[in-house]
mmCIF file of C-alpha atoms in Angstrom:
data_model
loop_
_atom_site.group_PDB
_atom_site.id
_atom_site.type_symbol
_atom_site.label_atom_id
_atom_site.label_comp_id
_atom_site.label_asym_id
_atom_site.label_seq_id
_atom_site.Cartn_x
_atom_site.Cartn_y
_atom_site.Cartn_z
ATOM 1 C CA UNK A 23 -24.813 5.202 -40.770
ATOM 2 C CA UNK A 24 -26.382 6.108 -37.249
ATOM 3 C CA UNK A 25 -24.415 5.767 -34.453
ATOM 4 C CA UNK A 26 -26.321 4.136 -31.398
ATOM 5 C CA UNK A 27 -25.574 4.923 -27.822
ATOM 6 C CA UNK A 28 -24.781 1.597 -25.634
ATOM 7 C CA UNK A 29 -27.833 1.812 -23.328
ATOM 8 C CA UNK A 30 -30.278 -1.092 -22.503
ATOM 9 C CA UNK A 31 -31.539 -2.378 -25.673
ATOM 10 C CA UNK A 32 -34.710 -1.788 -26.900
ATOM 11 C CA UNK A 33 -35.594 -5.173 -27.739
ATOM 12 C CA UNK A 34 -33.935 -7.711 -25.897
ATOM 13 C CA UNK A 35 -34.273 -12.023 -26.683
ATOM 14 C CA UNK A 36 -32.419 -14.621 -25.565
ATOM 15 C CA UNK A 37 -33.286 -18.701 -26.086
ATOM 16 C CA UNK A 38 -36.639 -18.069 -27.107
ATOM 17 C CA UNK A 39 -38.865 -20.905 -27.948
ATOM 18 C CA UNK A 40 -42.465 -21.117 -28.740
ATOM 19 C CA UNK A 41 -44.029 -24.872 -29.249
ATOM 20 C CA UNK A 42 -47.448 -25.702 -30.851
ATOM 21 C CA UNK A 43 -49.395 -28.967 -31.001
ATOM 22 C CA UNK A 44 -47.208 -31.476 -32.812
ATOM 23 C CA UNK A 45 -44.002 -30.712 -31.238
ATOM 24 C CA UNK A 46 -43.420 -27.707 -34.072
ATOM 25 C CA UNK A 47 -41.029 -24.959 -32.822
ATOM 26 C CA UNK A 48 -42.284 -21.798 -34.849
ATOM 27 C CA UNK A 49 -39.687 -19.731 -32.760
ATOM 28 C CA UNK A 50 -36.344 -22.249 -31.718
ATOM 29 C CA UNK A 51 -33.741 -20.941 -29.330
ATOM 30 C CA UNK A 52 -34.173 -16.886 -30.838
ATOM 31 C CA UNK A 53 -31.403 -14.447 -29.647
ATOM 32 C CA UNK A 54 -31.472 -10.840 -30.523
ATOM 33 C CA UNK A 55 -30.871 -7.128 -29.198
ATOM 34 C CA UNK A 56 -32.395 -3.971 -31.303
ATOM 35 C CA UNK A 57 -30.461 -0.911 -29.764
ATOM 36 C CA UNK A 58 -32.664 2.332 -28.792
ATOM 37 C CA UNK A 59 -33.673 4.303 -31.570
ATOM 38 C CA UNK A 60 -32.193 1.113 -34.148
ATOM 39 C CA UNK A 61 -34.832 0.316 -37.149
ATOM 40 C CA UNK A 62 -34.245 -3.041 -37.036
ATOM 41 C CA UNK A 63 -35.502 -5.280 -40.034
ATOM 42 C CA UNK A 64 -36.940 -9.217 -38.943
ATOM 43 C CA UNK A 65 -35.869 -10.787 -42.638
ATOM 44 C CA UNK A 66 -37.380 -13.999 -43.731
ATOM 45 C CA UNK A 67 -40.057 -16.231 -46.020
ATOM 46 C CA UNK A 68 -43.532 -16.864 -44.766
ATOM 47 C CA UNK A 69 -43.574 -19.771 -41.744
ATOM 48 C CA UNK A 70 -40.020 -18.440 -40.536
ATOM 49 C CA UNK A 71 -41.307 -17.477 -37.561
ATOM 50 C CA UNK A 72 -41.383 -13.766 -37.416
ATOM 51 C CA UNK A 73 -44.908 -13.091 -36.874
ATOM 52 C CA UNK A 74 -44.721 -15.998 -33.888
ATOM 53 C CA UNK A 75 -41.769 -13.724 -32.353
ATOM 54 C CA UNK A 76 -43.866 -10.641 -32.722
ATOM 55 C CA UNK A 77 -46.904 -11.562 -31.147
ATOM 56 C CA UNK A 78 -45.156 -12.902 -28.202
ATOM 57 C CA UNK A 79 -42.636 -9.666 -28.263
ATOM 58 C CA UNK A 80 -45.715 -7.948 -27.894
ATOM 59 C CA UNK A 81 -47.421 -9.906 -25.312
ATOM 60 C CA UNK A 82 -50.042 -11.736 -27.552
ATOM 61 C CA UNK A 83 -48.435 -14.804 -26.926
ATOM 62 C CA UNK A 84 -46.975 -16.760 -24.593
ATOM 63 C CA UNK A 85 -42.895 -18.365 -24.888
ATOM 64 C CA UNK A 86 -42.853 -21.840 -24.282
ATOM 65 C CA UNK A 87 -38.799 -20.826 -22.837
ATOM 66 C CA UNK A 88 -36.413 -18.507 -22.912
ATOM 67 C CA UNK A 89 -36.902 -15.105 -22.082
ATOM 68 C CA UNK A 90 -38.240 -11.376 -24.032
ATOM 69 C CA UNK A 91 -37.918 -7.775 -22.870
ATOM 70 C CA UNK A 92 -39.193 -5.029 -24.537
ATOM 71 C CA UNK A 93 -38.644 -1.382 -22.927
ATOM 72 C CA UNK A 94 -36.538 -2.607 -20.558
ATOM 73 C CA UNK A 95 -39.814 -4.883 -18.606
ATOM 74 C CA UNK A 96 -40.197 -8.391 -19.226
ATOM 75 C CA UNK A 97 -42.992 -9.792 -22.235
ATOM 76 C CA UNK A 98 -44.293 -12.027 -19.236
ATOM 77 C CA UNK A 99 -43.645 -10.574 -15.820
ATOM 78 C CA UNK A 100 -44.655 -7.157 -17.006
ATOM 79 C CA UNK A 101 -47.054 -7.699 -19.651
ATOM 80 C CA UNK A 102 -48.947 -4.628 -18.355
ATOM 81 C CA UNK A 103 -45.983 -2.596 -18.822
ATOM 82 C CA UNK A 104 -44.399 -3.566 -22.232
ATOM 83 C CA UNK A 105 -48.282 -2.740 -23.429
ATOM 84 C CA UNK A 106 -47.972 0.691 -22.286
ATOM 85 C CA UNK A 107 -44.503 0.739 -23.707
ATOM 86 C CA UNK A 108 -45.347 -0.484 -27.005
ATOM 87 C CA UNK A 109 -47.461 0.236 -30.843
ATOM 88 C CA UNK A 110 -48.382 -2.616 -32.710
ATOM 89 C CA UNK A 111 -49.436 -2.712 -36.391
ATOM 90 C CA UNK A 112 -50.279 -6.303 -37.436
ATOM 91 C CA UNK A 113 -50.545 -7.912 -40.696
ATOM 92 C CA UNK A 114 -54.433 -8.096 -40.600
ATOM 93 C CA UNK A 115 -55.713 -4.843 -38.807
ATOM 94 C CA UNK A 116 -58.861 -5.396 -36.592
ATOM 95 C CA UNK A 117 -60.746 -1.830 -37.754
ATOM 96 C CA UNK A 118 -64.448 -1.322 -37.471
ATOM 97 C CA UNK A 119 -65.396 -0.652 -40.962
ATOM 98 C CA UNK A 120 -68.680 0.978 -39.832
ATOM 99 C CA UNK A 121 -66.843 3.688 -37.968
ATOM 100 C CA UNK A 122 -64.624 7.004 -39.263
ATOM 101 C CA UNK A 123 -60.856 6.815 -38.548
ATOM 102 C CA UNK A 124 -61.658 9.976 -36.545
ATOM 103 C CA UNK A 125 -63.751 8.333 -34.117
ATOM 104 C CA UNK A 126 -61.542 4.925 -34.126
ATOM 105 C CA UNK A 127 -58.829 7.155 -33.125
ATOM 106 C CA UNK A 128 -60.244 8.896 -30.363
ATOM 107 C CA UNK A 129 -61.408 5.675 -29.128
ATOM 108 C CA UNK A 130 -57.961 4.489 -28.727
ATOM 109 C CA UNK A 131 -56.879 7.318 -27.193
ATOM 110 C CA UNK A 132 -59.789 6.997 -24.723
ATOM 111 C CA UNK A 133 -58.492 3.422 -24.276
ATOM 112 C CA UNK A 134 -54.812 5.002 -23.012
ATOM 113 C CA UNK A 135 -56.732 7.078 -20.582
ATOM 114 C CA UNK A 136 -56.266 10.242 -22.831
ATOM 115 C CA UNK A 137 -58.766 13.079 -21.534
ATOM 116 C CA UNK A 138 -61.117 13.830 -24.044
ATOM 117 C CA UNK A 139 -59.983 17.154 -25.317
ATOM 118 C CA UNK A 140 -56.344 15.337 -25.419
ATOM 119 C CA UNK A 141 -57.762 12.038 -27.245
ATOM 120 C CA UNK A 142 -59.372 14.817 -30.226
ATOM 121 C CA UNK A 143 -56.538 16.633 -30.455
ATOM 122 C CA UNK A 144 -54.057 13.595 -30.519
ATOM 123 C CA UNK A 145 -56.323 12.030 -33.499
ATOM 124 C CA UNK A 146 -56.248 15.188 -35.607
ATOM 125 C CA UNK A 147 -52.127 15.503 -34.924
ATOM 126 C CA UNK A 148 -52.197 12.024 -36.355
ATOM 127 C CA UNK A 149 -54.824 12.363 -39.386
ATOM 128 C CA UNK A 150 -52.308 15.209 -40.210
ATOM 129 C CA UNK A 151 -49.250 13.090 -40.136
ATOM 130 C CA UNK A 152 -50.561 9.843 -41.968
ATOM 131 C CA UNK A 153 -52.239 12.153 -44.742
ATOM 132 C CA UNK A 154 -56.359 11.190 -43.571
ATOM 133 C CA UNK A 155 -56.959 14.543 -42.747
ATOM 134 C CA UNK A 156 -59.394 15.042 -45.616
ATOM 135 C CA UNK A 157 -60.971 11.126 -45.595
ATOM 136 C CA UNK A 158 -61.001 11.404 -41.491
ATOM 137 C CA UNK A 159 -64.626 11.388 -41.382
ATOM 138 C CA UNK A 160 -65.080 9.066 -43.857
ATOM 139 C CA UNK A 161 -66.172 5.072 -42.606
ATOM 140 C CA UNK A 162 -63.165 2.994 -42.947
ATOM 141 C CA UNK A 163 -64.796 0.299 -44.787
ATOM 142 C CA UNK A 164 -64.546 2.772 -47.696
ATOM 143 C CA UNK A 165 -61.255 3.333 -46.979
ATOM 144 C CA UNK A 166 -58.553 1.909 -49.736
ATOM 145 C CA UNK A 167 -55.818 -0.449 -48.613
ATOM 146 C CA UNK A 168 -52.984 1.842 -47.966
ATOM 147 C CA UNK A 169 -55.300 4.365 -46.156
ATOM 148 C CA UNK A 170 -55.901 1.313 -43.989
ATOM 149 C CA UNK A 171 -52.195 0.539 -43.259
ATOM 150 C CA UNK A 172 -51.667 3.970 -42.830
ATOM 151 C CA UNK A 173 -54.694 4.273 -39.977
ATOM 152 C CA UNK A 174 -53.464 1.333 -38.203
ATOM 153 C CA UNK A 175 -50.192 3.011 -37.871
ATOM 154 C CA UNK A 176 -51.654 6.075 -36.576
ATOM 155 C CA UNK A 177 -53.481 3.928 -34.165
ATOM 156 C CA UNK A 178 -50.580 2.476 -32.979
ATOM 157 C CA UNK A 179 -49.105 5.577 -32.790
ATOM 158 C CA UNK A 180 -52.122 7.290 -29.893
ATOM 159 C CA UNK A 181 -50.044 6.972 -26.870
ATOM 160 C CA UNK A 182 -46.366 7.595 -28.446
ATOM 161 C CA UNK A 183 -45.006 4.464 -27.839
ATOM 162 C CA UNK A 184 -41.158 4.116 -27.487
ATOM 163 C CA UNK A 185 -40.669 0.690 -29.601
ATOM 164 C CA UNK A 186 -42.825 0.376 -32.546
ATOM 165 C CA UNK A 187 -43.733 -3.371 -33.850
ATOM 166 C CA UNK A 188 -44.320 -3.106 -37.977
ATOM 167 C CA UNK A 189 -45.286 -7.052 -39.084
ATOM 168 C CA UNK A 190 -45.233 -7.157 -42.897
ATOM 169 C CA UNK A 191 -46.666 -3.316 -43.259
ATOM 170 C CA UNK A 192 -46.527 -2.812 -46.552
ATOM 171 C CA UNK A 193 -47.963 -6.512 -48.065
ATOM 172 C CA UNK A 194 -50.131 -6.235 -50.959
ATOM 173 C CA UNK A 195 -49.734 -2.168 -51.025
ATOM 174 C CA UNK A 196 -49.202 -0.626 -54.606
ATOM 175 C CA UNK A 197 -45.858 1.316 -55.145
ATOM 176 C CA UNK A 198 -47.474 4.897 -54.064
ATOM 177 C CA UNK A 199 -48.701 3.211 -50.637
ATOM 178 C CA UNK A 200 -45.121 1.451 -49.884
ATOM 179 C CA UNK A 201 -43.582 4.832 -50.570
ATOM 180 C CA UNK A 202 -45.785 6.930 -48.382
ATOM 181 C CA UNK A 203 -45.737 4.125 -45.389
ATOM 182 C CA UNK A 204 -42.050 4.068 -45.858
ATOM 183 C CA UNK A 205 -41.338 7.638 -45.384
ATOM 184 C CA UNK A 206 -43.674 7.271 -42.091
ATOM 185 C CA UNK A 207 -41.533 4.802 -40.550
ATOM 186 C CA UNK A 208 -38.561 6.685 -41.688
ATOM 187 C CA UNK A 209 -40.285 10.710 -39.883
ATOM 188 C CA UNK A 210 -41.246 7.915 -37.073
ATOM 189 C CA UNK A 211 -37.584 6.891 -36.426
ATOM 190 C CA UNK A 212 -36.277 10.566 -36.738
ATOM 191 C CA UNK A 213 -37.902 11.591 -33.852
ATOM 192 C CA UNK A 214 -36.594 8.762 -31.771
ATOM 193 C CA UNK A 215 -39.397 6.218 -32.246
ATOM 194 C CA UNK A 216 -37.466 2.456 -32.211
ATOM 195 C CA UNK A 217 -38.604 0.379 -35.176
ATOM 196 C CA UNK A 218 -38.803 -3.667 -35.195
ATOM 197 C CA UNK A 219 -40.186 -4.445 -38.776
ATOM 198 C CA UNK A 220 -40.985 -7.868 -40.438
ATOM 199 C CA UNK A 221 -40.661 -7.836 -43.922
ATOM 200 C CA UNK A 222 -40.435 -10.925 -46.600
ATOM 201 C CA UNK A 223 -39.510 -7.702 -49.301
ATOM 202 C CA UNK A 224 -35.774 -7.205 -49.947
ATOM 203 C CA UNK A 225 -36.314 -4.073 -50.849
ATOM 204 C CA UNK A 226 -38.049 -2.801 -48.200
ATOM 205 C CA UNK A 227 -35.300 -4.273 -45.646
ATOM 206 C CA UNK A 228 -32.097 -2.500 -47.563
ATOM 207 C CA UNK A 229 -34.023 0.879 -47.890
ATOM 208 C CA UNK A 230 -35.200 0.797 -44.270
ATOM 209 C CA UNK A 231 -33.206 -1.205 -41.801
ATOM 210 C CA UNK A 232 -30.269 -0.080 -40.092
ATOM 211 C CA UNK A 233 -29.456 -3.691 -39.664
ATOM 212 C CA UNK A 234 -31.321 -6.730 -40.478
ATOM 213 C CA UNK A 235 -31.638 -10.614 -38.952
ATOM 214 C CA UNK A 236 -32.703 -13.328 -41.325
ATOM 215 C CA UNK A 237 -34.603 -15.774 -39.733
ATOM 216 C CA UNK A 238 -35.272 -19.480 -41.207
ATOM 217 C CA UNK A 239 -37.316 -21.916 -39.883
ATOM 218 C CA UNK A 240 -37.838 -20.228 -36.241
ATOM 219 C CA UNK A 241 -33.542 -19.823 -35.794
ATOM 220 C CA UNK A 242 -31.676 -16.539 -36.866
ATOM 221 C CA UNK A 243 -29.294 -17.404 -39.418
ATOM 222 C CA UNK A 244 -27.328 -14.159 -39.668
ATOM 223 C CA UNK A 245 -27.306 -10.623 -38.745
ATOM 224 C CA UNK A 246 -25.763 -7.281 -39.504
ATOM 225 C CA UNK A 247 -26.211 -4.015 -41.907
ATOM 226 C CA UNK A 248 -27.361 -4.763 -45.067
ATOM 227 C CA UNK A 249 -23.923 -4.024 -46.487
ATOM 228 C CA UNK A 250 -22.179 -6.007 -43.807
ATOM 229 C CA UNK A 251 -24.403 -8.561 -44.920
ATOM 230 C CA UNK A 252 -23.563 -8.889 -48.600
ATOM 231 C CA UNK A 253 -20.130 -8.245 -48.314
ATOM 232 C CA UNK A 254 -20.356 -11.571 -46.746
ATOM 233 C CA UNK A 255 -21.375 -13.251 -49.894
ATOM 234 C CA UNK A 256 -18.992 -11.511 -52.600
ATOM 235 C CA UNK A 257 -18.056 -8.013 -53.493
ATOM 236 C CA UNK A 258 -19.510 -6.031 -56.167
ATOM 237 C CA UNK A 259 -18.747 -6.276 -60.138
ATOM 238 C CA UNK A 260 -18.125 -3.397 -62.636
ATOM 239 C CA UNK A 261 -19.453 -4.824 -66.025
ATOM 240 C CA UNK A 262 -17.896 -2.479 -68.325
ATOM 241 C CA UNK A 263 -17.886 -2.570 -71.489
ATOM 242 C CA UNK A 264 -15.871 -2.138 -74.330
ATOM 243 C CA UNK A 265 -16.179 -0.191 -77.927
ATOM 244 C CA UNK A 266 -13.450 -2.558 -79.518
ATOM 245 C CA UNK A 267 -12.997 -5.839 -78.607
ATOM 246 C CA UNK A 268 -8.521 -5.227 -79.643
ATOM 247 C CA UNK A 269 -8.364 -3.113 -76.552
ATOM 248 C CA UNK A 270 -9.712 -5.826 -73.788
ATOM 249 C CA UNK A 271 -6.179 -6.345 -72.950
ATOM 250 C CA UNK A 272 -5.134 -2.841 -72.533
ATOM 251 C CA UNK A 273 -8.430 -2.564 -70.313
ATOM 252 C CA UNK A 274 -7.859 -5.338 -67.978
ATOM 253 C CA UNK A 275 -4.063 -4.185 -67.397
ATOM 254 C CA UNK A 276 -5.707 -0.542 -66.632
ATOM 255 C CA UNK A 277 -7.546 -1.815 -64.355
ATOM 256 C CA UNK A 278 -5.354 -4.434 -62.380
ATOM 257 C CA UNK A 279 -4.565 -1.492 -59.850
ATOM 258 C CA UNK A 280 -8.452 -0.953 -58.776
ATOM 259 C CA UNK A 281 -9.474 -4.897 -57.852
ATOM 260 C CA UNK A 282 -9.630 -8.496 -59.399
ATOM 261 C CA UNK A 283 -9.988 -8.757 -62.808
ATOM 262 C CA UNK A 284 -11.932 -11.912 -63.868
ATOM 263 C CA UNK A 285 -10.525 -14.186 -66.611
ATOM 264 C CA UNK A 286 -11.753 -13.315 -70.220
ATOM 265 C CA UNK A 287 -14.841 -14.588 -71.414
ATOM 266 C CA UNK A 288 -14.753 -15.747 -75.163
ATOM 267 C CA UNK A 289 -18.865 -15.144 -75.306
ATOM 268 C CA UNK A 290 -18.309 -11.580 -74.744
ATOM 269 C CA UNK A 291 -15.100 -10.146 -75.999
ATOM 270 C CA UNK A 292 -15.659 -6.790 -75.284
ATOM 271 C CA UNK A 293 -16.855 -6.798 -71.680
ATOM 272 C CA UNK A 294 -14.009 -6.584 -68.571
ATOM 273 C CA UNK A 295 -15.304 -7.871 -64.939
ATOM 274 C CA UNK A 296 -13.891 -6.210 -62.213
ATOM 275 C CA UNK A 297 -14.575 -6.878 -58.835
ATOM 276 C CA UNK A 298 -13.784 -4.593 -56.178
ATOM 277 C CA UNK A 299 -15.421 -3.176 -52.718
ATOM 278 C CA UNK A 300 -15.645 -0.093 -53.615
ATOM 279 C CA UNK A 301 -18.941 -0.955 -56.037
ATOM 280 C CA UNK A 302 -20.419 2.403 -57.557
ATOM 281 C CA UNK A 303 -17.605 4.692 -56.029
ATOM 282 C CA UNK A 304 -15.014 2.594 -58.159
ATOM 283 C CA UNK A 305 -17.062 4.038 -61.426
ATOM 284 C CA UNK A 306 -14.835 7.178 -61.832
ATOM 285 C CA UNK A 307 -11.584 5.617 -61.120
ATOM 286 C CA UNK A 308 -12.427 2.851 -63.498
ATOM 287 C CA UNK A 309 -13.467 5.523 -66.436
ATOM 288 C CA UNK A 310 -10.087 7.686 -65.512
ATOM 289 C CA UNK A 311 -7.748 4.481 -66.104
ATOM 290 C CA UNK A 312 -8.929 3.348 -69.556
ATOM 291 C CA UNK A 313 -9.154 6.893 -70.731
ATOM 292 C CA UNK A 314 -5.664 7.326 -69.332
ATOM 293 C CA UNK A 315 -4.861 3.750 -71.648
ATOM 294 C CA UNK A 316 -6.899 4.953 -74.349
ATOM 295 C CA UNK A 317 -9.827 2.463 -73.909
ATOM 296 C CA UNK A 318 -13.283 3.522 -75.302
ATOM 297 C CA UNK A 319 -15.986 2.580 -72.976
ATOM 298 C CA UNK A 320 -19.069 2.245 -73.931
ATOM 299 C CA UNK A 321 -21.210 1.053 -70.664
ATOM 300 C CA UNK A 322 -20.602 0.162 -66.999
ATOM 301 C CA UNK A 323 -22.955 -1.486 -64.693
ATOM 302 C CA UNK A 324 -22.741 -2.522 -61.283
ATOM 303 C CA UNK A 325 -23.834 -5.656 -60.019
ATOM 304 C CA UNK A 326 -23.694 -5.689 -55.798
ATOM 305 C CA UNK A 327 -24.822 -9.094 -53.981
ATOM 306 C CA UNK A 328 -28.623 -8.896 -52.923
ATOM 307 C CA UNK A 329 -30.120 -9.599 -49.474
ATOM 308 C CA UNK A 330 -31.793 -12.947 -50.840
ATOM 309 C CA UNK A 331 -27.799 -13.717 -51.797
ATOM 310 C CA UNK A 332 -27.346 -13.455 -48.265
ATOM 311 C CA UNK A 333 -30.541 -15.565 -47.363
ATOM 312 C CA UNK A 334 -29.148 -18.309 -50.014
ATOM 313 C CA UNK A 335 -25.456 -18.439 -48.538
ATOM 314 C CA UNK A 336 -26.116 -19.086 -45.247
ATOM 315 C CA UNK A 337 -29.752 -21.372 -45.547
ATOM 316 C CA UNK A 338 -29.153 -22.809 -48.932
ATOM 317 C CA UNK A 339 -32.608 -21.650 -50.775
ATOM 318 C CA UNK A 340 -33.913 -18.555 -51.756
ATOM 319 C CA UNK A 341 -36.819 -16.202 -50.398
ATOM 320 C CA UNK A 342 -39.642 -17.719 -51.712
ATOM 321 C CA UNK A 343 -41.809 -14.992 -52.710
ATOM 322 C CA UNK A 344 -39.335 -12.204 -51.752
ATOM 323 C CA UNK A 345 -38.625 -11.308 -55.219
ATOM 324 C CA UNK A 346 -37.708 -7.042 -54.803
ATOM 325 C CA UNK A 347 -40.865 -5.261 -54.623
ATOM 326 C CA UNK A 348 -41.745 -2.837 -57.283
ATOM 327 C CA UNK A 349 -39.671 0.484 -55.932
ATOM 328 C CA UNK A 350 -41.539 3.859 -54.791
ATOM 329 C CA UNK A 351 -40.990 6.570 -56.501
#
């Protein structure tokens, strides 16, 4: 776990609101802090308001109350500033498809008042780093979805920005593309680059986020690290089970010492529950104690409380949509 220092915060919110027509509060009294050099995952179902609190965190759009400050400057009193401050890769990337990511790059460095010879040499540090280098003279509208995502990041990336704003990055990306975005984000936040992420993917929040806010209809509903998070909702279960069903008993005494032992369960006579905190590290313990009883195991799984556990507990209903992506490799 990274340890961060107690400096201003990166990202800083407090009562936000933003109305639309209608009276509907996309974003409804928001409060949040994202330390320096935090990866910090925005958790929730399509219409929960994350993409609202993005674009106005990055100066898009306008609060209707409360207050924002990104870098230390205000979203509204300093818009100028938090720009400079800032990289933004949003859900739908507006890329010329008739130009090569070269040239869209060294446009955008032009646009942060890069000199030339900087601007060309900044967009072929950056092919390097996303892996374009050999399609970087290639038009972009032949470019495949993950190159895409990954030359919006670069873009993002011209003027190294100190927070970095990541709304749903890796939507509709196959397995190989999530992996090779997520290991960006990951060499990003190495070198000291502040992360704020939107995600609906449960997966892509536990493997990424030091800690993660679930938002639900514009209010966030709880926050922590992911493991804070589930411990909230129930510790983890050893399913092991059994060669002979006669030595259940001797197996649930062995094991009284390492956790809770659930009752017996007539359906499966040779399977002991155990629930302890100590999840996956409890394997060997558990394995030592029936051999030590003479208990013949045959299997043991772990089952550990999920993210969208988390999201049910405390809003009553389940990510819709969120089911865990397919993993990277």
């Amino acid at each position: 776990m990274k340890s961060f220092e107690s400096s201003a915060p990166a990202v800083e919110v407090r009562e936000l609101v933003r109305e639309f027509k209608g009276g509907i509060r996309a974003v409804d009294g928001l409060d949040l802090d994202v330390a320096p050099g935090e990866i910090y995952g925005f958790l929730g179902p399509n219409g929960a308001g994350k993409t609202t609190s993005v674009r106005i965190l990055t100066t898009l759009l306008r609060p209707t109350s409360g207050s924002a400050r990104v870098a230390g400057h205000d979203v509204v009193a300093h818009a100028d500033a938090v720009r400079r401050s800032i990289g933004v890769a949003l859900q739908e990337a507006a890329i010329d498809p008739l130009m090569t990511g070269r040239e869209l790059l060294r446009m955008q460095g032009a646009l942060h008042g890069l000199r030339a010879t900087d601007a060309r040499d900044r967009a072929g540090q950056l092919l390097e780093r996303v892996g374009l280098t050999q399609a970087a003279d290639r038009r972009v509208g032949g470019y495949s979805g993950g190159m895409r995502r990954r030359l919006d990041l670069a873009l993002a990336l011209v003027h190294r920005p100190r927070v970095l704003f990541l709304d749903e990055p890796t939507t509709g990306l196959d397995p190989t593309s999530r992996g090779a975005l997520w290991r960006e984000v990951r060499s990003l936040n190495d070198d000291g680059t502040t992360v704020f992420l939107t995600t609906q993917y449960l997966e892509e929040a536990e493997q990424l986020a030091d800690r993660v806010g679930i938002i639900a209809v514009g209010r966030l509903v709880a926050e922590g690290t992911p493991d804070a998070l589930k411990a909230r909702v129930g510790e983890p279960m050893l399913h092991v089970e059994l060669a002979e069903p006669e030595s259940a008993g001797r197996a649930r005494d062995a094991l009284a010492g390492l956790g809770s032992v659930e009752p017996p369960d007539p359906a499966a006579p040779t399977r002991v529950v155990l629930r302890t905190p100590a999840g996956k590290g409890a394997i060997a313990p558990v394995i030592r104690a029936l051999d030590e009883h003479d208990v013949v195991v045959e299997s043991v799984e772990v089952e550990t409380p999920t993210l969208d556990d988390v999201f049910a507990a405390v809003t009553g209903s389940h990510l819709e949509g969120a089911a865990p992506v397919e993993a990277p490799a």
